[in-house]
Coordinates of C-alpha atoms in Angstrom, one line a residue:
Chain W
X1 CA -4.0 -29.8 25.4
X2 CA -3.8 -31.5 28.6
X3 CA -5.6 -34.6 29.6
X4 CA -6.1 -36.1 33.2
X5 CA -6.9 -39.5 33.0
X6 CA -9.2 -40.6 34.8
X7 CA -7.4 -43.2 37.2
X8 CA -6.2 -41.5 39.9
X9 CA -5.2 -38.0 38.1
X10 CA -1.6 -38.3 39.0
X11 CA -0.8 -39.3 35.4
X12 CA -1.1 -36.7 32.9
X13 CA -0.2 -37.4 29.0
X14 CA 0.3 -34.0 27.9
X15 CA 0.2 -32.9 24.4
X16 CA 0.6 -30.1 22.6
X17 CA -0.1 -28.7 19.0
X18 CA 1.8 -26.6 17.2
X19 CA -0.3 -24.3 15.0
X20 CA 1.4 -24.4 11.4
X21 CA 1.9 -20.7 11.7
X22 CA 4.2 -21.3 14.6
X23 CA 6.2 -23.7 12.5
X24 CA 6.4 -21.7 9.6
X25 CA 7.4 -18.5 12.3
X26 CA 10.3 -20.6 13.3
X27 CA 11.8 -21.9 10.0
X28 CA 11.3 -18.8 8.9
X29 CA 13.3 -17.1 11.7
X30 CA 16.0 -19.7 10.9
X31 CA 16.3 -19.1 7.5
X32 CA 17.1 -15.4 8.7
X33 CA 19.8 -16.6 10.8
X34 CA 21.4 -18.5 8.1
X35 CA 21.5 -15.5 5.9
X36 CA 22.6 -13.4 8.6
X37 CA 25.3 -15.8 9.1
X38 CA 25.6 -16.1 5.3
X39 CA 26.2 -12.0 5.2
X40 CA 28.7 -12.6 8.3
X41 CA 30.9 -14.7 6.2
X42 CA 30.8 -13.0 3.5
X43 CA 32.2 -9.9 5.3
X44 CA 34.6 -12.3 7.1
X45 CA 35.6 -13.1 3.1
X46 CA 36.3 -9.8 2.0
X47 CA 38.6 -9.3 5.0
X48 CA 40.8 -11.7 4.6
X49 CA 41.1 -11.0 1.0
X50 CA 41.9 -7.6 2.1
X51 CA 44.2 -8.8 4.1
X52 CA 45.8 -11.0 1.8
X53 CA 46.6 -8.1 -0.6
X54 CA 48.0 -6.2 2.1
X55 CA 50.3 -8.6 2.5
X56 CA 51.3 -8.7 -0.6
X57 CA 51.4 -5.0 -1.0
X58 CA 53.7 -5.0 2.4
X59 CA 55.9 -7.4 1.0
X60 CA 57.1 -5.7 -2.3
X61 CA 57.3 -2.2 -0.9
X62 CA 60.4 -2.6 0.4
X63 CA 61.4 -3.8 -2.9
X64 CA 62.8 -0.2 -3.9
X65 CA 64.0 2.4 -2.2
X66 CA 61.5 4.5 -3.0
X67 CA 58.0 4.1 -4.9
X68 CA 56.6 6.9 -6.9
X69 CA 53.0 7.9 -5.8
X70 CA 50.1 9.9 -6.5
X71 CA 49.5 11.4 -2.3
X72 CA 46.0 11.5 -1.8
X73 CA 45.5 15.5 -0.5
X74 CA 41.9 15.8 0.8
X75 CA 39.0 14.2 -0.7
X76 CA 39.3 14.9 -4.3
X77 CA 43.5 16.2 -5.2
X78 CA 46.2 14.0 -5.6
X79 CA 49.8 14.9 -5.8
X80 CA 52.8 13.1 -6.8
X81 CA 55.4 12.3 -4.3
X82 CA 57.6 9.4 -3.1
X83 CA 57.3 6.6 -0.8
X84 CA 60.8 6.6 0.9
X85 CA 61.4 4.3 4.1
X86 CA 60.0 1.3 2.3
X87 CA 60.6 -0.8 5.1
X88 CA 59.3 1.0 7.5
X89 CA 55.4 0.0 8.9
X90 CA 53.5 1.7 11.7
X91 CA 51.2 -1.4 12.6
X92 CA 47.8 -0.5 14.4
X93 CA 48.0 -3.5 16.8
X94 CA 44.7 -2.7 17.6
X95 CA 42.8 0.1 20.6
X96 CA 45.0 2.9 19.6
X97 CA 48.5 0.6 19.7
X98 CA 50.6 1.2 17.0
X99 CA 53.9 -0.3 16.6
X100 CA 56.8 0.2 14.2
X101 CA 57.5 -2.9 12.3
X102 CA 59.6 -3.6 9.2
X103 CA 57.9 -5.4 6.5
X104 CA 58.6 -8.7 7.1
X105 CA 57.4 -8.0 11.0
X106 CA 54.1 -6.7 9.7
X107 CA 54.1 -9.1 7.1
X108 CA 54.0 -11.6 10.1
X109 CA 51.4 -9.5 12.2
X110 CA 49.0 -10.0 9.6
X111 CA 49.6 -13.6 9.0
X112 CA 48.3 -13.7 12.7
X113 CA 45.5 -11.6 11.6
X114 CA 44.6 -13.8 8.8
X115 CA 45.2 -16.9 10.8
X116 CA 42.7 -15.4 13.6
X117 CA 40.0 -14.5 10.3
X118 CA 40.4 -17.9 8.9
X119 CA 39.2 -20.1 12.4
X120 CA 36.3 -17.3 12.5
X121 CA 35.4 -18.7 9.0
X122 CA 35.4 -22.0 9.8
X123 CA 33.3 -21.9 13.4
X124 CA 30.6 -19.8 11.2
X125 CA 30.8 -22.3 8.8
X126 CA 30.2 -24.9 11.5
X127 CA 27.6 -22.8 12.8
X128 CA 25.5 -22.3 9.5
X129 CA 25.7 -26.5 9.3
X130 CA 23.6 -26.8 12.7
X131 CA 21.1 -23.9 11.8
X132 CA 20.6 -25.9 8.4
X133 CA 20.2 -28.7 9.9
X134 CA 17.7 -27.1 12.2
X135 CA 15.7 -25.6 9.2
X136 CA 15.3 -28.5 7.5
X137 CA 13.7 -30.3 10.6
X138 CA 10.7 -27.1 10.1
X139 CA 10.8 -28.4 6.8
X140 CA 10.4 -31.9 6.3
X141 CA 9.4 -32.9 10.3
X142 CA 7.7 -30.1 12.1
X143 CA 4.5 -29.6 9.0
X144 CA 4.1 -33.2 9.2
X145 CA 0.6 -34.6 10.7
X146 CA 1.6 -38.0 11.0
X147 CA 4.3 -37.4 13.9
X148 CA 3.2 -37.4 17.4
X149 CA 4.3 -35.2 19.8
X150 CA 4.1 -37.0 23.3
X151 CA 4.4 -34.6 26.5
X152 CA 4.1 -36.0 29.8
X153 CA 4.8 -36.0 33.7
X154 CA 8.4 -36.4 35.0
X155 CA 6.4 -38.9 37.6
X156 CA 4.6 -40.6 35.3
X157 CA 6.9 -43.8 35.1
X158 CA 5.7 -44.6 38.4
X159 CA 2.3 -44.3 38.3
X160 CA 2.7 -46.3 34.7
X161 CA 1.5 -49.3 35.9
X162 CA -1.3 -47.7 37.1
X163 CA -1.9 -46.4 33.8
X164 CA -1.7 -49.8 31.9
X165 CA -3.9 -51.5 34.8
X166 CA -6.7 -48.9 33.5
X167 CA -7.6 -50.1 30.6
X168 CA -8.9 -49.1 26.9
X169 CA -11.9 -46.9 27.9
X170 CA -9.6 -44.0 28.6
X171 CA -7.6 -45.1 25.6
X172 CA -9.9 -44.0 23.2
X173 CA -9.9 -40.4 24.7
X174 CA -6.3 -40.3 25.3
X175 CA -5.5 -41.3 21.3
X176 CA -7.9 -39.1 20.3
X177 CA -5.8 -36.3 22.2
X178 CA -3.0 -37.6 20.5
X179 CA -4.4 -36.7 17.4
X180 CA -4.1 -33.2 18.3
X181 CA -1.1 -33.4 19.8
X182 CA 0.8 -34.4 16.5
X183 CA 2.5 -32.4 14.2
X184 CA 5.0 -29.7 14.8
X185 CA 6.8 -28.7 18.0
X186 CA 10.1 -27.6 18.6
X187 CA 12.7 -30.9 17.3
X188 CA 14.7 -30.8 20.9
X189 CA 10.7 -31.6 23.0
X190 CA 9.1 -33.5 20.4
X191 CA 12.0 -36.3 20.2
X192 CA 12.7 -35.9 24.3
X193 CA 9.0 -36.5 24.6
X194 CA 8.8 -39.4 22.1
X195 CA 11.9 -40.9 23.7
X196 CA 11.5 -40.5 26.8
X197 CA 8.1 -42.1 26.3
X198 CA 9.5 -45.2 24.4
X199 CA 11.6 -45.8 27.0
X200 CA 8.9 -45.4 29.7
X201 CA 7.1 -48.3 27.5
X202 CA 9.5 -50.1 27.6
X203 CA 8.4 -53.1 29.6
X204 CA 4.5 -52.7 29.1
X205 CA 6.2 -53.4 24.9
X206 CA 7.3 -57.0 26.5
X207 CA 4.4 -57.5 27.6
X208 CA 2.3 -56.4 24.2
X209 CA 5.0 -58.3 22.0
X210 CA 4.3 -61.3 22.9
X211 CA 0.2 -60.5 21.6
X212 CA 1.0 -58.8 18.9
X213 CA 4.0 -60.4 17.2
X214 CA 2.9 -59.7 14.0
X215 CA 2.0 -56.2 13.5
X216 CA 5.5 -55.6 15.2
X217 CA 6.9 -57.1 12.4
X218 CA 5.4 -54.9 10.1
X219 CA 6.1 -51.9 12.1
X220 CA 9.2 -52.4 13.9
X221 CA 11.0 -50.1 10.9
X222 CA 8.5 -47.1 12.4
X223 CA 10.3 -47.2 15.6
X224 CA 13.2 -47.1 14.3
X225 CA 12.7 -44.3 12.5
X226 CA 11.3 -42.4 15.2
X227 CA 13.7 -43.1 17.1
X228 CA 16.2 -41.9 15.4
X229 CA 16.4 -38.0 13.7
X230 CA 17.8 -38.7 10.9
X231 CA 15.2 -41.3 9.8
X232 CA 12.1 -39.5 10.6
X233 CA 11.7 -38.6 6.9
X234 CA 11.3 -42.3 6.2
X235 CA 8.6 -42.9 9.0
X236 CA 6.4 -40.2 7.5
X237 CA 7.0 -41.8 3.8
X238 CA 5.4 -45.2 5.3
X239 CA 2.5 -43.1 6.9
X240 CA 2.6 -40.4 4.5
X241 CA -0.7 -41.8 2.2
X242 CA -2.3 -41.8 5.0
X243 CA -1.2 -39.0 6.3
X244 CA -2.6 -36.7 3.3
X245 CA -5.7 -38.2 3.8
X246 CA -6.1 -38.0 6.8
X247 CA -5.5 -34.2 7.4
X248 CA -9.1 -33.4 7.5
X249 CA -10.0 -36.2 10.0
X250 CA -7.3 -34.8 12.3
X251 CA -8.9 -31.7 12.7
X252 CA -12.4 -32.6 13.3
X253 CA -10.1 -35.3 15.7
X254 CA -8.4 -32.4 17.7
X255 CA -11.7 -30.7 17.7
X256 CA -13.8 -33.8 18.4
X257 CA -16.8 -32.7 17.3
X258 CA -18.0 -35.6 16.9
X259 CA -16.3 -37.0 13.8
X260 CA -18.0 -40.4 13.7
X261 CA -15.1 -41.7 11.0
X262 CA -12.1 -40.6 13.1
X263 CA -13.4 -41.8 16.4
X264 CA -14.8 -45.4 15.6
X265 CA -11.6 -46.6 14.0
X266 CA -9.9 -44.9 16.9
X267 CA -12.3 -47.4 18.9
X268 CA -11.9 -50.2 17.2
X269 CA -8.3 -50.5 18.0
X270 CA -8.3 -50.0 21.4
X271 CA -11.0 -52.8 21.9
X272 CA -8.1 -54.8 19.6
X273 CA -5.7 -54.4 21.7
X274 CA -5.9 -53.9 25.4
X275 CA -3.3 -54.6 26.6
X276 CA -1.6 -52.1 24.8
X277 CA -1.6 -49.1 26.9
X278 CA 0.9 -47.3 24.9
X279 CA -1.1 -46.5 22.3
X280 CA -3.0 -43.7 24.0
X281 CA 0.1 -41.8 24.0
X282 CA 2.1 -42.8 21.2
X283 CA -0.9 -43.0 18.9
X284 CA -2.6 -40.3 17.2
X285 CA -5.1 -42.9 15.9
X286 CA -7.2 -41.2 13.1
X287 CA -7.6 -43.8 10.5
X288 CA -7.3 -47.3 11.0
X289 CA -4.5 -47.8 9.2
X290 CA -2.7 -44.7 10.8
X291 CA -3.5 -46.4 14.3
X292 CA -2.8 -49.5 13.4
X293 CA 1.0 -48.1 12.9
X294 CA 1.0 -46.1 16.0
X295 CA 0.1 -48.7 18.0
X296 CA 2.3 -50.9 17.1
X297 CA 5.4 -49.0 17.3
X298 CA 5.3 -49.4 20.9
X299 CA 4.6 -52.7 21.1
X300 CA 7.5 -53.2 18.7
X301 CA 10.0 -53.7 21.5
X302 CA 12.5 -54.9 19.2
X303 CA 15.6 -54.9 20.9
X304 CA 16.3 -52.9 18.0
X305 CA 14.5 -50.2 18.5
X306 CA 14.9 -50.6 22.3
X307 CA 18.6 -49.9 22.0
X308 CA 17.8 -46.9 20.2
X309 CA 15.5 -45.4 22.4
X310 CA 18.2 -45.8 25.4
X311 CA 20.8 -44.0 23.8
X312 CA 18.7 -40.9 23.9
X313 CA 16.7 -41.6 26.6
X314 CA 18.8 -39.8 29.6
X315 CA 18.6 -36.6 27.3
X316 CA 14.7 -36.9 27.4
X317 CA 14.7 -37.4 31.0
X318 CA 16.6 -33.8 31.3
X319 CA 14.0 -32.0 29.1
X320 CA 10.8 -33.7 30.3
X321 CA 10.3 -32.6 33.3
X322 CA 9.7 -28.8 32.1
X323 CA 6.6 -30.5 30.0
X324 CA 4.5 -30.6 32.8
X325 CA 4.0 -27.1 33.3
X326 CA 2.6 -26.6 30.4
X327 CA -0.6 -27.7 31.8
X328 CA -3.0 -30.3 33.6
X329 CA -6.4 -29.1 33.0
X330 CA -9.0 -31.2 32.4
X331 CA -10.5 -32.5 29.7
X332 CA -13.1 -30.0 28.8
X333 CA -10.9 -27.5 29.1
X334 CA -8.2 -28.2 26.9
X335 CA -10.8 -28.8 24.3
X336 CA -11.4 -25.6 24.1
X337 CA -8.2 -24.4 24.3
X338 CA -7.6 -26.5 21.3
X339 CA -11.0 -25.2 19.7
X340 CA -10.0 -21.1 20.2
X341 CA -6.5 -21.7 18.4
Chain O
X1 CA -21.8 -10.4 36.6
X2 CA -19.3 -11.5 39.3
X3 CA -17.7 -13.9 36.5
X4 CA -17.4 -11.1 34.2
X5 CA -15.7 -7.9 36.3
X6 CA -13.4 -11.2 37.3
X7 CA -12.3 -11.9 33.9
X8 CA -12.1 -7.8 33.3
X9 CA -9.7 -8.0 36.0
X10 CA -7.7 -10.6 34.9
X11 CA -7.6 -9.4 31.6
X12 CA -6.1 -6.3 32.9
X13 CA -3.5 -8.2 34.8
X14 CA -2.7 -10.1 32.1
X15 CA -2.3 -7.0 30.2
X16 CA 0.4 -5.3 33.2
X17 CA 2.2 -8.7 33.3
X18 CA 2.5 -8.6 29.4
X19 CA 4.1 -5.2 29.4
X20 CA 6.1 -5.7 32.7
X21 CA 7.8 -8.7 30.3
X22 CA 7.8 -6.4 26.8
X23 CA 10.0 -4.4 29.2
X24 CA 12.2 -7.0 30.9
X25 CA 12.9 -8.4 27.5
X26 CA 13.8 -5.2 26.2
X27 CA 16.2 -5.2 29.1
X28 CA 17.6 -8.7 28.4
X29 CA 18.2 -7.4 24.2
X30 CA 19.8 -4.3 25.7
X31 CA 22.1 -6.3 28.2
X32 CA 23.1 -8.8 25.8
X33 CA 24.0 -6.2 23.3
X34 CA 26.5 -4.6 25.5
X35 CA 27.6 -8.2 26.4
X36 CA 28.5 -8.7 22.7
X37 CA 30.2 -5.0 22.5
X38 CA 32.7 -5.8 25.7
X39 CA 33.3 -9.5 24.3
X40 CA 34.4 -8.0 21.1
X41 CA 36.7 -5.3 22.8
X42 CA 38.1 -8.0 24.9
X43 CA 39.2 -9.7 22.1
X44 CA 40.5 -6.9 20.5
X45 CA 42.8 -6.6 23.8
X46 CA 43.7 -9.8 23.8
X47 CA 45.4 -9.7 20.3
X48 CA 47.1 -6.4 21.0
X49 CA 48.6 -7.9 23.9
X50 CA 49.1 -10.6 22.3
X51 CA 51.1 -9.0 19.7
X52 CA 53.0 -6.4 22.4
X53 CA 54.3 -9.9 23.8
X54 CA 56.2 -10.5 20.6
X55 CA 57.4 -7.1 20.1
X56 CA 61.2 -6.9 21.2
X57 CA 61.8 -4.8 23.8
X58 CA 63.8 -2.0 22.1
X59 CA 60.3 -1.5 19.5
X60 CA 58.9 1.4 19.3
X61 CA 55.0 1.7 20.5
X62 CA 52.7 4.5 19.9
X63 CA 49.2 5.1 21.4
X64 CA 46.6 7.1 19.5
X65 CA 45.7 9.5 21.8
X66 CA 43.3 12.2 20.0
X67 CA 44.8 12.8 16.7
X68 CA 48.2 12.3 18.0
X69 CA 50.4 9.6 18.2
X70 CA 52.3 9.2 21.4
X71 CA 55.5 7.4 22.2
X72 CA 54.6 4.5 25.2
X73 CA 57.1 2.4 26.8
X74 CA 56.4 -1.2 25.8
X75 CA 56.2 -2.6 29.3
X76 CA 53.9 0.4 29.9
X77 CA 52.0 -0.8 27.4
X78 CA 51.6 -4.1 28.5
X79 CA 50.4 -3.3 31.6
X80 CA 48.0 -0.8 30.7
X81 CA 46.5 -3.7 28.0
X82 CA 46.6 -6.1 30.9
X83 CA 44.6 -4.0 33.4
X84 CA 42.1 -3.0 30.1
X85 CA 41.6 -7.0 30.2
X86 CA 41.3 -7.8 33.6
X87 CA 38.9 -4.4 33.5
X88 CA 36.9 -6.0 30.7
X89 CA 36.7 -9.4 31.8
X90 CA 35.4 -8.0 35.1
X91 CA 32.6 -6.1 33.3
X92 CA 31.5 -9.1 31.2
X93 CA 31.3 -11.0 34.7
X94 CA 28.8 -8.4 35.9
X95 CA 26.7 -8.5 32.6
X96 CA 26.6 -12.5 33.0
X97 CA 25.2 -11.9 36.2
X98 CA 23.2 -9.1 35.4
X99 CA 21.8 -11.2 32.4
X100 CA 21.3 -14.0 34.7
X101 CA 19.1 -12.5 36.7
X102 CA 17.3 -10.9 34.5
X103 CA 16.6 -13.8 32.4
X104 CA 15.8 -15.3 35.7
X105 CA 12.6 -13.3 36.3
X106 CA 11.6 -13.2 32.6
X107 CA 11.0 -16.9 32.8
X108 CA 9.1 -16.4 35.8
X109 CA 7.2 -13.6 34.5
X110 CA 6.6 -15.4 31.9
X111 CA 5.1 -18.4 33.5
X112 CA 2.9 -16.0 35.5
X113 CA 1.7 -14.6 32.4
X114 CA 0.9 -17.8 30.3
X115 CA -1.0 -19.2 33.4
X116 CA -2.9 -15.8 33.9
X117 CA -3.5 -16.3 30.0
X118 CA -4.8 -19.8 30.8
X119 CA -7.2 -18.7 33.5
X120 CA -8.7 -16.0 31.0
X121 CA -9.2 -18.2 28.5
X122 CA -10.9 -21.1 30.8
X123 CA -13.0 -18.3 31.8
X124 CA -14.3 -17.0 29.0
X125 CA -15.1 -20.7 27.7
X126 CA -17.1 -21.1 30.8
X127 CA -18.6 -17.8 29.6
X128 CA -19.1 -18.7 26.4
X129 CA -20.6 -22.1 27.4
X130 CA -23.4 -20.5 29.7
X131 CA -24.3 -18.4 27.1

């Protein structure tokens, strides 16, 4: 899960995986929300229906003098009687308080009431937006292989350069982590991480543009996407074919077992482009065609996608530095962690 | 042989810390429960005085006391609902900070427990390495 590079071990790109049951836990414990919400409104419904026929009841009462009723006696005997003092209400105001009213008082008390049920409605409604919104990111995002999850050190913007000055050998390793690392995580990390990592690239991707103009043409949509929520979906439709092909080839990745097809296109593009020290984390490079969109995401500095990335950018900084607890180990070891799960 | 009563022990303390947190985050449900109870009664207070404030002052107000209704005086009334809120906003301060706390050490626990969990697993992949 963790990977030390090699350089001076001070920078760490930490990712995580996500086992698909964890996913599928969490929508799952969303979709129970909503419908407890769902049940909350409802309840909140049939009060202020109730209350609205009270207040209809309260207001015609006084209509007569008197009303002729069937008293309820016990549980099961009724007996006719009279309602006299038609205009005459004792209100519970609530812990015990009662208060004598006239009808057109209590007809105002529960006005209040109703006014009081009818914001409760509307924050609950409010509420069961963001928990849908929520659910469908563990829907459509979270399940997805072709989304990276990039964790990393708080410190690591310093010791970047470092980093960028080390070259592809480590690149390799560190994509192949990547590979892992994808998938499903919890929406608030995985976009703080990918931001806060764009951002961190940010003048390395300078740098790379100027080499790689092209493939930054092709890709500079990607970043976009990534960059913002909303768009993720269509990200993952430009990956997507490979993406279902690929899901195999991530697993012996994560694993690496020695998966000669994953690891020499991962190879390959490294050696391509050097320079590009981003890719290691952005990239979860299993095919080539799936690195060859990673990678260039990065590099895509488009002031586009730059401006994107620094609008969320100081929210990343707040989460990121909670990352790094989740582990440095080395290398061997978080292969095995990743191995057991 | 050393490596393995090691691990044995870890495992067990890995096992304490794991129920020590079960606990604390029974704890934590419990508090927040009563947290939500007293919010709710607040509120409740806060709309009875709210309405007592609109009451004229020559209404009649009755307390349900048992299965009996008595007769209050409505400025009595308003300051025995006042001193219920400032009594229930004081209560709901102490949860917070009861809650705080304890959430406090459940995070801490909890790290203890995830990096005692790391360690047992690193271990037993050594383990299963040698073997």
């Amino acid at each position: 899960m963790a990977e030390g590079l090699k350089k001076k071990g001070t920078v760490k790109s930490l990712s995580s995986l996500f086992p698909p049951e964890e996913t599928q836990k969490a929508s799952e414990r969303v979709r129970d929300t909503i419908a407890e919400r769902h049940e909350e409104l409802q309840q909140l419904k049939s009060f202020i229906s109730d209350n609205t026929n009270l207040v209809n009841l309260v207001r015609t009462l006084p209509n007569e003098l008197n009303h002729q009723i069937m008293v309820p006696f016990g549980k099961a005997a009724f007996f006719p009687g009279q309602l006299i003092h038609t205009n005459e209400f004792m209100v519970l105001l609530g812990d015990g308080y009662y208060a004598e009213r006239t009808s057109k008082q209590t007809v105002e008390i529960l006005k209040r009431r109703g006014n009081i049920l009818e914001s409760q409605v509307e924050s609950l409604k409010a509420d069961i937006q963001d928990l849908k919104t929520e659910a469908s990111f563990f829907e459509n995002e979270a399940g997805r292989k072709d989304l990276v999850e990039i964790v990393e050190d708080y410190e690591e913007e310093s010791s970047l350069q470092e980093v960028s000055k080390a070259g592809d050998s480590k690149a390799d390793f560190a994509s192949s982590t990547e590979a892992e690392s994808k998938g499903t995580g919890n929406e608030g990390d995985e976009y703080a991480r990918i931001f806060s990592r764009i951002a961190e690239l940010e003048k390395e991707e300078e740098e790379a543009e100027k080499d790689e103009d092209d493939e930054d043409e092709e890709n500079e949509d990607d970043i976009d996407h990534s960059v913002n929520q909303d768009s993720v979906d269509q990200e993952s439709i430009s990956c997507g074919v490979d993406g279902s092909k690929l899901l195999p080839v991530y697993q012996d990745g994560s694993s690496q077992d020695g998966t000669p097809a994953s690891s020499k296109p991962r190879f390959t593009e490294s050696s391509i482009k050097p320079p590009v020290r981003k890719e290691n984390v952005r990239a979860p490079a299993v095919t080539k065609e799936e690195v060859f969109v990673r990678t260039s995401e990065p590099s895509t500095n488009s002031s586009k996608a730059f401006t994107g990335s620094i609008v969320e950018h100081t929210r990343n900084l707040e989460t990121n530095p909670r990352e790094p607890s989740v582990a440095h180990s080395s290398k061997p070891v978080s292969r095995f962690r990743m191995n057991r799960k | 042989m050393s490596s393995s009563s090691t691990l044995r022990e870890l495992q067990r303390d890995l096992e304490n810390k794991a129920n020590d947190l079960s606990k604390l985050q029974k704890d934590v449900a419990k508090n927040h429960q009563l947290r939500k109870k007293c919010t709710i009664q607040l509120g409740e207070n806060e709309l009875v005085l709210k309405e007592l404030e609109l009451l004229k002052e020559d209404a009649n107000v009755y307390k349900l006391i048992g299965p009996i209704l008595v007769k209050q005086d409505l400025a009595e009334a308003r300051a025995n609902v006042r001193k219920r809120i400032e009594y229930i906003s004081a209560e709901l301060k102490r949860l917070d900070a009861i809650l705080q706390d304890l959430e406090d050490e459940q995070r801490s626990k909890q790290e203890t427990v995830l990096k005692l969990q790391q360690r047992v697993q690193s271990l037993q992949a050594g383990k299963g390495k040698a073997q």
